[in-house]
Amino acid sequence: ALTSGSQKCALLYNLGAPKVFPYCPPLGLETLKITDFQLHASTAKRYGLGAHRGRLNIQAGVNENDFYDGAWCAGRNDPYQWIEVDARRLTKFTGVITQGRNSLWSSNWVTSYRVLVSNDSHAWTAVRNESGDVIFEGNSEKEIPVLNMLPVPLVARYIRINPRSWFEEGSICMRLEILGCPLPDPNNYYHRRNEMTTTDNLDFKHHNYKEMRQLMKTVNKMCPNITRIYNIGKSNQGLKLYAVEISDNPGEHEVGEPEFRYIAGAHGNEVLGRELILLLMQFMCQEYLAGNPRIVHLIEDTRIHLLPSVNPDGYDKAYKAGSELGGWSLGRWTQDGIDINNNFPDLNSLLWESEDQKKSKRKVPNHHIPIPDWYLSENATVAVETRAIIAWMEKIPFVLGGNLQGGELVVAYPYDMVRSMWKTQDYTPTPDDHVFRWLAYSYASTHRLMTDARRRACHTEDFQKEDGTVNGASWHTVAGSINDFSYLHTNCFELSIYVGCDKYPHESELPEEWENNRESLIVFMEQVHRGIKGIVKDVHGKGIPNAVISVEGVNHDIRTADGDYWRLLNPGEYVVGVKAEGYTTATKTCEVGYDMGATQCDFTISKTNLARIKEIMKKFGKQPISLSLRRLRQRARQWQQQR
């Protein structure tokens, strides 16, 4: 008997935010908690379509090759095929979620199936009701997940899915997730070895917009002296884009103190980053109150900004579907269909065209490149959320930033766009490539899994050869990324941090994901204090804003804020120069050590003679006269006197 559509609809709601009745979480096919060795199948079309690829939301990539394809596909199309999961312990199975094959070129999905369970993988019992074996209704297309709950929970170690019908123009292909509650077993060594717990007393749950706002208020109430809530603008649907500032003097830029930012949720369905930022603000407040010297030092010496939800409209769509049922892309884009992450001005092309055309009249600086006029027009396809972020980036002199994303486990650093128009993948370094590689490695190396050589790839890419890091352009080219824009338009070095294979993990996974990322989140913030810093001032001790700081051998400059600056650099000896309009230039050698803490490198520069003359003449209401004209007038007076 087929399960009814009304039963499925009611149960779909159950995995979303409102918990109508008790249910079991996913076993972890999508999160990779279930290993490849726990997945078996009757047959497979080829290795790349083996049982190990039958994971919910797994992506095939463009090539769909023999190693990384987009589903388990049976070697034959008959009703005797199956895919099986070994839970490795007695488990109360409650439901199954299925998808078809992820593919650009073919359409394959299962339209109905049976479910069987076993304790020894030899004797199998089918799920039954009063009419006989239950035939569950499967998928009607390849991407939207479909949930079926078992009529009653069944306790067993193994569960098997047996396709009974499939898309008539395709073949048997499935991706799936199993819902189940592992039963307590103190003698189970496998479970004890892989169990992850946390001692942090934090709010481990998914927060909708209202709950996120309330959590921010709670943190602010707990730590009013070091936190401030503010918003940087509104979403397409009018939701405010809230941020929390953490600093010993919230609300003001302190001269000599660097500014750091974490943002998340540019893709609304990548929600792990959002929850990690909410957990981070709770953690920092608690640890500051507890007197943790590391956190106290970080807060007193840094102005930290945490923006957990850049695209709240998209998140709302994903949240309503639930953690396992939104598929790969529901909620990714803004309400008006824009991908925020790649919605920034393409400044790379402007810079590279200027560099390639040496005789070009329009010279483009190597830093603080202006935004093109066309992008600023009202008719440009730019999300209101993107414009709000740009205004925020221009207002605050950020030094370092990380945007948290999901669906992979890697740190990507700029450039994100290839220089050659004929390539889609090509290593494209910035002038600060060594610094970016270090910043990426600082996060990846302190993450519990990113640099673990034993872990399997999330989807199609194995980033182990680069220690869990990748140059964005060598992965896939993107024009107008937030990382490239931040580097070329502001002082801020920004990286994309992909925090997990599962974009929207079940909330039961949040404690473990927090443990995976907690140290990395802190270590990365601490890198804002690496390199050189200083104040550029005039002879009267006044800070000079917008002075240009250059490093010999690095074709990328930065500018001072209120006279103060921070320049991220790896350990070494550098010749540093400063110039400002109307002032003399100056250089000095500054050495960056291996210990944490930026090297102080101050400059005092004086006004040029011409600038002083202009200043004096302006003071007395006169304009400077060119020397050549002055000489002609003087000679004319002498000639008249001689006559």
XYZ file of C-alpha atoms in Angstrom:
643
model
C 0.000 0.000 0.000
C 1.370 3.428 -0.956
C 1.807 5.938 1.864
C -0.567 8.856 1.458
C 0.496 12.325 0.398
C -1.198 13.896 3.416
C 0.886 11.760 5.759
C 4.067 12.887 4.024
C 3.113 16.573 4.113
C 2.451 16.457 7.827
C 5.751 14.769 8.441
C 7.727 17.100 6.201
C 6.782 19.880 8.590
C 8.183 17.876 11.440
C 11.828 18.257 10.352
C 11.543 22.019 10.096
C 11.615 24.465 12.959
C 8.320 23.637 14.720
C 8.619 20.211 16.343
C 5.112 18.790 16.225
C 6.025 15.459 17.841
C 9.192 13.514 18.752
C 11.350 12.312 15.859
C 14.800 10.867 15.296
C 17.632 12.823 13.670
C 19.502 11.824 10.507
C 22.101 9.067 10.886
C 24.595 11.187 8.957
C 24.890 10.096 5.325
C 25.018 13.751 4.270
C 27.372 14.841 7.045
C 29.690 11.848 6.349
C 29.216 10.550 9.882
C 28.171 7.345 8.112
C 31.371 6.172 6.405
C 31.700 4.661 2.937
C 32.293 1.262 4.589
C 28.789 1.384 6.063
C 27.112 1.658 2.661
C 26.513 -1.367 0.440
C 24.474 -2.084 -2.687
C 23.338 -5.030 -4.764
C 25.065 -3.726 -7.912
C 26.487 -0.471 -9.253
C 26.663 0.897 -12.776
C 30.299 1.877 -12.150
C 32.540 2.964 -9.282
C 31.544 6.629 -9.441
C 27.914 5.559 -9.031
C 28.584 3.134 -6.168
C 26.773 2.939 -2.828
C 29.235 5.432 -1.307
C 27.757 8.119 -3.604
C 24.182 7.518 -2.478
C 24.204 10.354 0.041
C 21.535 13.057 0.339
C 22.511 16.233 -1.553
C 25.823 14.859 -2.846
C 26.939 16.805 -5.923
C 28.377 15.308 -9.090
C 30.241 18.290 -10.434
C 30.523 19.153 -14.108
C 32.497 16.104 -15.248
C 30.404 13.342 -13.617
C 33.439 11.081 -13.888
C 34.101 7.570 -12.643
C 35.200 8.750 -9.192
C 32.727 11.493 -8.334
C 29.223 11.087 -9.680
C 25.876 12.180 -8.247
C 24.103 9.134 -6.762
C 24.073 5.374 -6.325
C 22.899 3.847 -9.589
C 22.151 0.137 -9.830
C 23.916 -1.937 -12.464
C 20.583 -3.340 -13.645
C 17.037 -2.032 -13.744
C 14.965 -4.670 -11.979
C 13.012 -4.897 -8.687
C 15.777 -6.903 -6.998
C 18.219 -4.003 -6.518
C 18.919 -2.448 -3.120
C 21.105 -0.039 -1.195
C 21.859 -0.761 2.467
C 23.093 1.173 5.504
C 24.881 -0.488 8.423
C 24.259 1.640 11.511
C 26.836 -0.502 13.400
C 24.576 -0.603 16.438
C 20.936 -1.195 17.268
C 18.977 1.805 16.021
C 15.347 2.844 16.109
C 14.672 3.637 12.444
C 11.836 6.111 11.866
C 12.073 7.469 8.335
C 13.764 7.705 4.926
C 14.533 10.775 2.768
C 15.268 10.256 -0.945
C 16.435 12.212 -3.986
C 17.248 11.301 -7.576
C 20.635 11.511 -9.270
C 22.393 14.874 -9.357
C 23.326 15.312 -13.001
C 23.496 18.007 -15.665
C 23.042 15.498 -18.450
C 20.589 12.786 -17.344
C 17.336 12.312 -15.416
C 17.150 9.358 -13.041
C 15.083 8.796 -9.915
C 13.150 6.121 -8.051
C 9.370 6.570 -7.932
C 8.570 3.908 -5.303
C 10.439 1.594 -2.949
C 10.209 -0.888 -0.093
C 12.075 -0.631 3.232
C 13.566 -3.701 4.950
C 15.469 -4.085 8.237
C 17.777 -6.737 9.662
C 19.984 -7.491 12.640
C 22.492 -9.684 10.766
C 22.240 -8.528 7.110
C 21.009 -12.018 6.113
C 17.432 -12.306 7.378
C 15.385 -9.287 6.293
C 11.960 -8.063 7.387
C 9.984 -5.699 5.194
C 8.069 -2.761 6.661
C 4.436 -3.835 6.631
C 0.967 -2.609 7.455
C -2.403 -4.373 7.527
C -2.416 -4.555 3.717
C 1.033 -6.154 3.346
C 4.459 -4.749 2.442
C 4.401 -0.963 2.437
C 5.365 0.552 -0.907
C 6.597 4.073 -0.236
C 6.043 6.817 -2.780
C 9.377 8.123 -4.030
C 10.477 11.089 -6.124
C 8.866 12.828 -9.086
C 12.042 14.698 -10.090
C 15.712 14.481 -9.158
C 16.461 17.299 -6.702
C 13.594 17.890 -4.248
C 13.984 15.610 -1.193
C 10.974 13.471 -0.276
C 10.474 12.216 3.281
C 8.598 9.046 4.202
C 8.100 8.088 7.846
C 7.749 4.429 8.775
C 4.256 3.494 10.044
C 5.911 2.477 13.323
C 9.568 2.785 14.389
C 11.618 -0.385 13.884
C 14.687 -1.417 15.891
C 17.503 -3.081 13.933
C 21.136 -2.626 12.923
C 20.733 -2.644 9.130
C 18.234 -0.895 6.884
C 17.777 -1.579 3.171
C 15.959 0.397 0.457
C 14.557 -1.735 -2.382
C 13.418 0.317 -5.440
C 10.207 -0.993 -7.015
C 9.670 1.523 -9.817
C 11.626 4.345 -11.409
C 11.380 7.132 -13.970
C 10.513 5.311 -17.179
C 13.047 7.233 -19.291
C 15.817 6.767 -16.730
C 17.239 4.125 -14.433
C 17.488 3.193 -10.742
C 19.455 5.991 -9.058
C 19.082 7.300 -5.493
C 20.510 9.622 -2.900
C 19.203 9.173 0.610
C 19.293 9.924 4.318
C 18.025 7.658 7.088
C 16.324 8.956 10.232
C 17.102 6.947 13.328
C 17.860 7.068 17.037
C 20.886 4.977 18.082
C 20.039 2.936 21.189
C 22.294 3.162 24.255
C 25.045 0.564 24.189
C 27.827 1.104 26.773
C 29.753 -1.865 25.369
C 29.856 -0.490 21.839
C 33.485 0.550 21.286
C 32.721 2.093 17.908
C 30.212 4.488 19.427
C 32.430 5.541 22.344
C 35.384 6.183 20.070
C 33.399 8.451 17.721
C 31.260 10.243 20.273
C 31.753 14.006 20.413
C 30.545 16.127 23.300
C 31.021 19.746 24.308
C 31.320 21.320 27.732
C 30.229 24.763 26.523
C 26.837 25.846 27.851
C 25.468 27.419 24.671
C 22.136 27.529 22.854
C 22.562 24.684 20.349
C 19.542 25.082 18.084
C 18.513 26.675 14.805
C 17.290 30.231 15.328
C 14.720 31.856 13.098
C 14.884 35.627 12.573
C 12.962 36.523 15.728
C 14.947 34.048 17.845
C 18.239 35.318 16.410
C 17.328 38.870 17.389
C 16.333 37.724 20.876
C 19.605 35.835 21.313
C 21.545 38.968 20.392
C 19.594 40.911 23.013
C 20.372 38.230 25.599
C 24.102 38.427 24.853
C 23.978 42.215 24.996
C 22.170 42.069 28.338
C 24.762 39.639 29.743
C 27.711 41.709 28.521
C 26.491 45.317 28.091
C 29.968 46.801 28.540
C 31.545 44.931 25.624
C 28.680 44.447 23.140
C 26.512 46.592 20.898
C 23.713 45.600 18.521
C 23.320 47.590 15.317
C 22.080 47.032 11.765
C 23.771 47.768 8.463
C 20.590 48.044 6.371
C 17.575 45.991 5.314
C 16.865 42.979 3.133
C 14.622 42.969 0.077
C 11.690 42.023 2.342
C 12.526 44.708 4.909
C 14.269 42.560 7.525
C 17.081 44.420 9.272
C 20.596 43.040 8.809
C 21.687 42.894 12.449
C 25.289 42.760 13.642
C 26.858 42.496 17.084
C 30.008 44.419 17.923
C 32.308 43.023 20.612
C 34.892 45.458 21.947
C 36.013 47.054 25.203
C 34.687 50.365 23.842
C 31.732 49.409 21.632
C 30.463 52.030 19.232
C 33.727 53.769 18.384
C 36.862 53.159 16.375
C 39.865 53.305 18.696
C 43.075 54.576 17.147
C 45.546 51.708 16.993
C 42.924 48.955 17.369
C 42.245 46.775 14.295
C 38.730 45.932 13.104
C 37.693 42.352 12.292
C 34.502 40.902 10.815
C 32.767 37.551 10.407
C 29.725 37.372 8.168
C 27.522 34.408 7.260
C 24.377 33.530 5.372
C 25.077 35.256 2.045
C 23.536 32.052 0.729
C 20.452 31.791 2.918
C 20.419 27.978 2.947
C 23.992 27.670 4.242
C 22.963 28.004 7.850
C 25.808 26.375 9.776
C 27.875 29.574 9.544
C 24.954 31.574 10.912
C 24.672 29.326 13.964
C 28.457 29.257 14.490
C 28.499 33.069 14.666
C 25.611 33.061 17.150
C 27.467 30.460 19.217
C 30.675 32.501 18.985
C 29.078 35.657 20.393
C 27.638 33.664 23.316
C 30.986 31.977 23.939
C 32.998 35.209 23.901
C 30.584 36.903 26.304
C 30.701 33.962 28.735
C 34.492 33.597 28.556
C 35.016 37.337 29.038
C 32.873 37.267 32.178
C 34.783 34.190 33.365
C 38.089 36.044 32.921
C 39.542 33.810 30.202
C 42.792 35.751 29.525
C 42.932 34.794 25.861
C 39.412 36.069 25.143
C 39.812 39.148 27.375
C 43.012 40.076 25.536
C 41.352 39.590 22.133
C 38.352 41.759 23.044
C 40.443 44.533 24.610
C 42.796 44.741 21.620
C 40.338 44.180 18.741
C 37.040 45.591 17.553
C 35.062 42.533 16.389
C 31.912 42.639 14.242
C 29.664 39.574 13.841
C 26.970 39.614 11.131
C 25.234 36.204 11.208
C 22.591 36.594 8.486
C 23.325 38.574 5.323
C 20.367 37.027 3.464
C 17.551 36.562 6.022
C 14.923 36.298 3.272
C 16.635 33.264 1.780
C 17.182 31.743 5.208
C 13.464 31.997 5.949
C 12.679 29.790 2.932
C 15.232 27.157 3.939
C 14.124 27.267 7.583
C 10.504 26.603 6.705
C 11.487 23.515 4.682
C 13.708 22.155 7.462
C 17.223 20.864 7.872
C 16.993 17.903 5.483
C 14.244 18.897 3.083
C 15.365 22.061 1.315
C 17.571 20.286 -1.188
C 20.807 21.871 -2.355
C 19.579 25.343 -3.313
C 16.265 26.364 -1.688
C 16.931 29.773 -0.080
C 20.358 30.252 -1.671
C 19.429 33.462 -3.478
C 17.894 36.736 -2.315
C 14.180 37.378 -2.728
C 14.894 38.928 -6.140
C 17.032 35.973 -7.253
C 20.542 37.383 -6.761
C 23.585 35.476 -5.463
C 25.034 37.968 -2.972
C 28.410 36.270 -2.827
C 29.115 37.138 -6.493
C 27.158 40.390 -6.720
C 30.015 42.842 -6.090
C 31.732 45.048 -8.714
C 34.298 43.293 -10.894
C 37.364 45.384 -10.099
C 39.795 42.654 -11.194
C 39.145 43.333 -14.883
C 39.698 47.083 -14.424
C 43.044 46.478 -12.707
C 44.290 43.836 -15.133
C 43.294 45.817 -18.239
C 45.199 48.818 -16.882
C 48.261 46.678 -16.154
C 48.156 45.029 -19.591
C 47.771 48.325 -21.451
C 50.861 50.186 -20.306
C 50.081 53.266 -22.396
C 46.474 53.502 -21.257
C 45.431 57.024 -20.287
C 43.248 55.662 -17.493
C 45.561 54.380 -14.794
C 43.999 52.208 -12.112
C 45.619 52.160 -8.655
C 46.644 48.836 -7.125
C 44.347 49.418 -4.156
C 41.105 51.261 -3.261
C 39.932 50.953 -6.863
C 36.790 53.096 -7.281
C 33.441 51.430 -7.975
C 32.397 51.913 -11.646
C 29.583 54.385 -12.287
C 27.373 51.777 -13.987
C 27.322 49.706 -10.802
C 26.095 52.669 -8.749
C 23.120 53.349 -11.036
C 19.634 52.372 -9.908
C 19.196 50.113 -12.941
C 22.171 47.889 -12.067
C 21.318 44.337 -10.967
C 22.545 44.769 -7.421
C 20.802 43.394 -4.341
C 19.915 45.838 -1.580
C 21.766 43.497 0.765
C 24.926 43.837 -1.352
C 24.717 47.634 -1.310
C 24.317 47.542 2.483
C 27.439 45.383 2.852
C 29.476 47.683 0.591
C 28.442 50.757 2.603
C 29.421 48.906 5.788
C 32.801 47.904 4.330
C 33.505 51.508 3.302
C 32.455 52.961 6.648
C 34.597 50.766 8.943
C 38.359 50.267 8.352
C 38.285 46.465 8.488
C 41.646 44.700 8.375
C 40.640 41.033 8.178
C 37.389 39.199 7.525
C 35.927 35.763 6.981
C 32.668 34.912 5.268
C 31.330 31.570 6.478
C 29.776 29.349 3.831
C 28.678 25.728 3.599
C 28.547 22.618 1.444
C 32.312 22.030 1.550
C 35.168 21.814 4.032
C 37.916 24.149 2.831
C 39.191 27.736 3.144
C 39.294 29.631 -0.175
C 41.473 32.706 -0.648
C 41.614 35.279 -3.494
C 41.780 35.874 -6.262
C 38.475 34.159 -7.012
C 38.557 35.205 -10.676
C 40.965 33.867 -13.286
C 42.998 36.431 -15.198
C 42.738 34.641 -18.546
C 39.313 34.844 -20.177
C 39.922 31.470 -21.842
C 40.153 29.473 -18.605
C 37.607 28.437 -15.993
C 40.201 27.217 -13.481
C 43.681 28.666 -13.016
C 45.742 29.566 -9.955
C 45.489 33.355 -9.803
C 47.473 34.805 -6.883
C 47.170 38.261 -5.376
C 50.355 40.226 -4.652
C 49.780 39.084 -1.035
C 49.502 35.394 -1.932
C 51.827 34.200 0.849
C 49.848 36.122 3.457
C 46.535 34.754 2.196
C 47.868 31.211 2.172
C 48.947 31.590 5.772
C 45.590 33.048 6.803
C 43.764 30.156 5.132
C 46.054 27.597 6.748
C 45.629 29.195 10.188
C 41.930 28.280 10.049
C 42.200 24.937 8.260
C 45.027 23.564 10.418
C 43.178 24.238 13.676
C 39.877 22.784 12.443
C 39.241 19.247 13.672
C 38.688 17.793 10.196
C 39.889 20.075 7.385
C 43.462 18.776 7.304
C 42.623 15.204 8.370
C 44.059 13.036 5.592
C 41.706 10.190 6.544
C 38.483 12.053 5.826
C 36.728 11.615 2.501
C 35.889 14.457 0.118
C 32.509 16.109 0.623
C 31.535 15.913 -3.042
C 34.038 15.945 -5.899
C 37.076 17.905 -4.718
C 39.899 16.596 -2.534
C 41.610 19.594 -0.945
C 44.135 17.585 1.076
C 47.022 18.386 -1.275
C 46.747 22.029 -0.192
C 46.123 21.231 3.500
C 42.441 22.133 3.407
C 42.935 25.408 1.519
C 42.439 26.455 -2.103
C 42.962 29.475 -4.319
C 39.456 30.460 -5.376
C 40.258 30.841 -9.070
C 41.971 27.453 -9.211
C 38.744 25.906 -7.867
C 36.216 27.710 -10.077
C 36.339 31.224 -11.460
C 33.909 33.828 -10.136
C 33.623 37.480 -11.158
C 32.559 40.037 -8.551
C 33.239 37.986 -5.431
C 33.210 39.582 -2.003
C 36.811 38.466 -1.424
C 38.237 40.104 -4.549
C 36.171 43.263 -4.052
C 37.225 43.590 -0.423
C 40.896 43.280 -1.350
C 40.794 45.718 -4.275
C 38.386 48.337 -2.879
C 39.257 48.386 0.841
C 42.127 47.504 3.162
C 40.428 44.281 4.263
C 41.801 40.832 3.464
C 38.753 38.564 3.173
C 38.566 34.762 2.830
C 35.692 32.307 2.295
C 35.511 29.641 4.980
C 33.445 26.578 4.059
C 32.608 25.119 7.449
C 30.897 21.807 6.635
C 29.786 19.348 3.946
C 26.170 19.707 5.068
C 24.813 23.205 4.386
C 21.957 22.806 6.854
C 22.882 20.172 9.457
C 20.311 18.887 11.887
C 20.478 20.783 15.174
C 21.648 17.610 16.954
C 24.894 18.077 14.959
C 25.509 21.646 16.167
C 27.506 20.764 19.332
C 29.948 18.695 17.269
C 30.174 21.332 14.535
C 30.920 23.923 17.215
C 33.749 21.769 18.555
C 35.058 21.313 14.996
C 35.213 25.076 14.373
C 35.605 26.797 17.762
C 39.406 26.936 17.926
C 39.643 27.891 14.253
C 37.210 30.780 14.698
C 39.341 32.213 17.513
C 42.722 31.584 15.866
C 41.597 33.292 12.669
C 40.500 36.393 14.587
C 43.893 36.528 16.281
C 45.620 36.782 12.879
C 44.436 40.404 12.630
C 47.387 41.131 14.944
C 50.015 39.734 12.550
C 52.239 42.050 10.486
C 52.903 45.740 11.100
C 50.813 48.574 12.485
C 51.388 52.198 13.266
C 50.315 55.814 13.093
C 51.192 58.279 10.367
C 51.186 61.816 11.777
C 52.415 65.299 10.984
C 55.018 67.247 12.922
C 52.308 68.485 15.286
C 51.312 64.920 16.197
C 48.039 64.931 14.261
C 47.066 61.723 12.441
C 46.969 61.890 8.643
C 44.028 60.004 7.097
C 44.235 58.363 3.655
C 48.027 58.212 3.647
C 49.222 55.421 1.342
C 51.297 52.650 2.931
C 53.419 50.627 0.501
C 55.666 47.614 1.023
C 58.649 47.188 -1.287
C 58.176 44.157 -3.528
C 54.398 43.888 -2.920
C 52.282 45.558 -5.592
C 49.346 46.299 -3.299
C 49.065 49.314 -1.012
C 46.730 50.166 1.844
C 45.601 53.466 3.378
C 45.456 54.897 6.863
C 42.161 55.343 8.696
C 42.399 58.173 11.248
C 46.134 58.176 10.755
C 46.399 54.618 12.045
C 47.007 51.603 9.835
C 47.489 47.825 9.933
C 49.314 45.865 7.243
C 49.056 42.074 7.357
C 52.447 40.505 6.625
C 54.229 37.220 7.256
C 57.433 37.175 9.346
C 60.351 38.922 7.635
C 62.080 42.257 7.069
C 60.251 44.840 4.956
C 60.999 48.279 3.525
C 57.831 50.261 4.204
C 57.015 53.591 2.600
C 54.380 56.241 3.219
C 53.099 59.079 1.063
C 50.258 61.543 1.429
C 49.129 64.449 -0.683
C 50.978 67.612 0.342
C 53.504 65.747 2.502
C 57.027 64.498 2.031
C 57.502 60.766 1.513
C 59.272 58.564 4.038
C 60.556 54.993 4.237
C 61.862 52.757 6.982
C 62.693 49.111 7.544
C 60.246 47.200 9.729
C 60.768 43.656 10.957
C 57.909 41.217 11.579
C 58.663 38.472 14.081
C 57.143 35.042 14.620
C 55.475 35.913 17.906
C 51.860 37.047 17.824
C 51.462 40.815 17.887
C 51.998 43.339 15.098
C 55.280 45.280 14.941
C 54.890 49.000 15.641
C 56.036 51.026 12.637
C 55.150 54.742 13.017
C 55.863 57.624 10.628
C 56.109 61.381 11.137
C 56.063 63.318 7.883
C 56.164 67.045 7.198
C 54.420 69.144 4.581
C 56.201 69.874 1.319
C 57.448 73.416 0.635
C 54.790 73.928 -2.011
C 52.063 72.766 0.369
C 53.298 75.186 3.039
C 53.384 78.100 0.569
C 49.843 77.311 -0.586
C 48.700 77.143 3.011
C 50.237 80.541 3.853
C 48.863 82.242 0.753
C 45.402 80.791 1.398
C 45.559 82.074 4.961
C 46.076 85.625 3.714
C 43.519 85.352 0.926
C 46.006 85.213 -1.912
C 46.730 82.563 -4.505
C 50.261 81.310 -5.137
C 51.832 82.892 -8.227
C 53.856 80.703 -10.541
C 57.598 81.490 -10.448
C 57.843 82.017 -14.192
C 55.118 84.713 -14.155
C 56.706 86.326 -11.111
C 60.077 86.565 -12.907
C 58.495 88.205 -15.984
C 56.808 90.878 -13.842
C 60.051 91.521 -11.984
C 61.999 91.956 -15.243
C 59.333 94.343 -16.562
C 59.675 96.561 -13.487
C 63.482 96.586 -13.832
C 63.243 97.562 -17.520
C 60.895 100.463 -16.709
C 63.262 101.728 -13.969
C 66.233 101.634 -16.387
C 64.325 103.801 -18.862
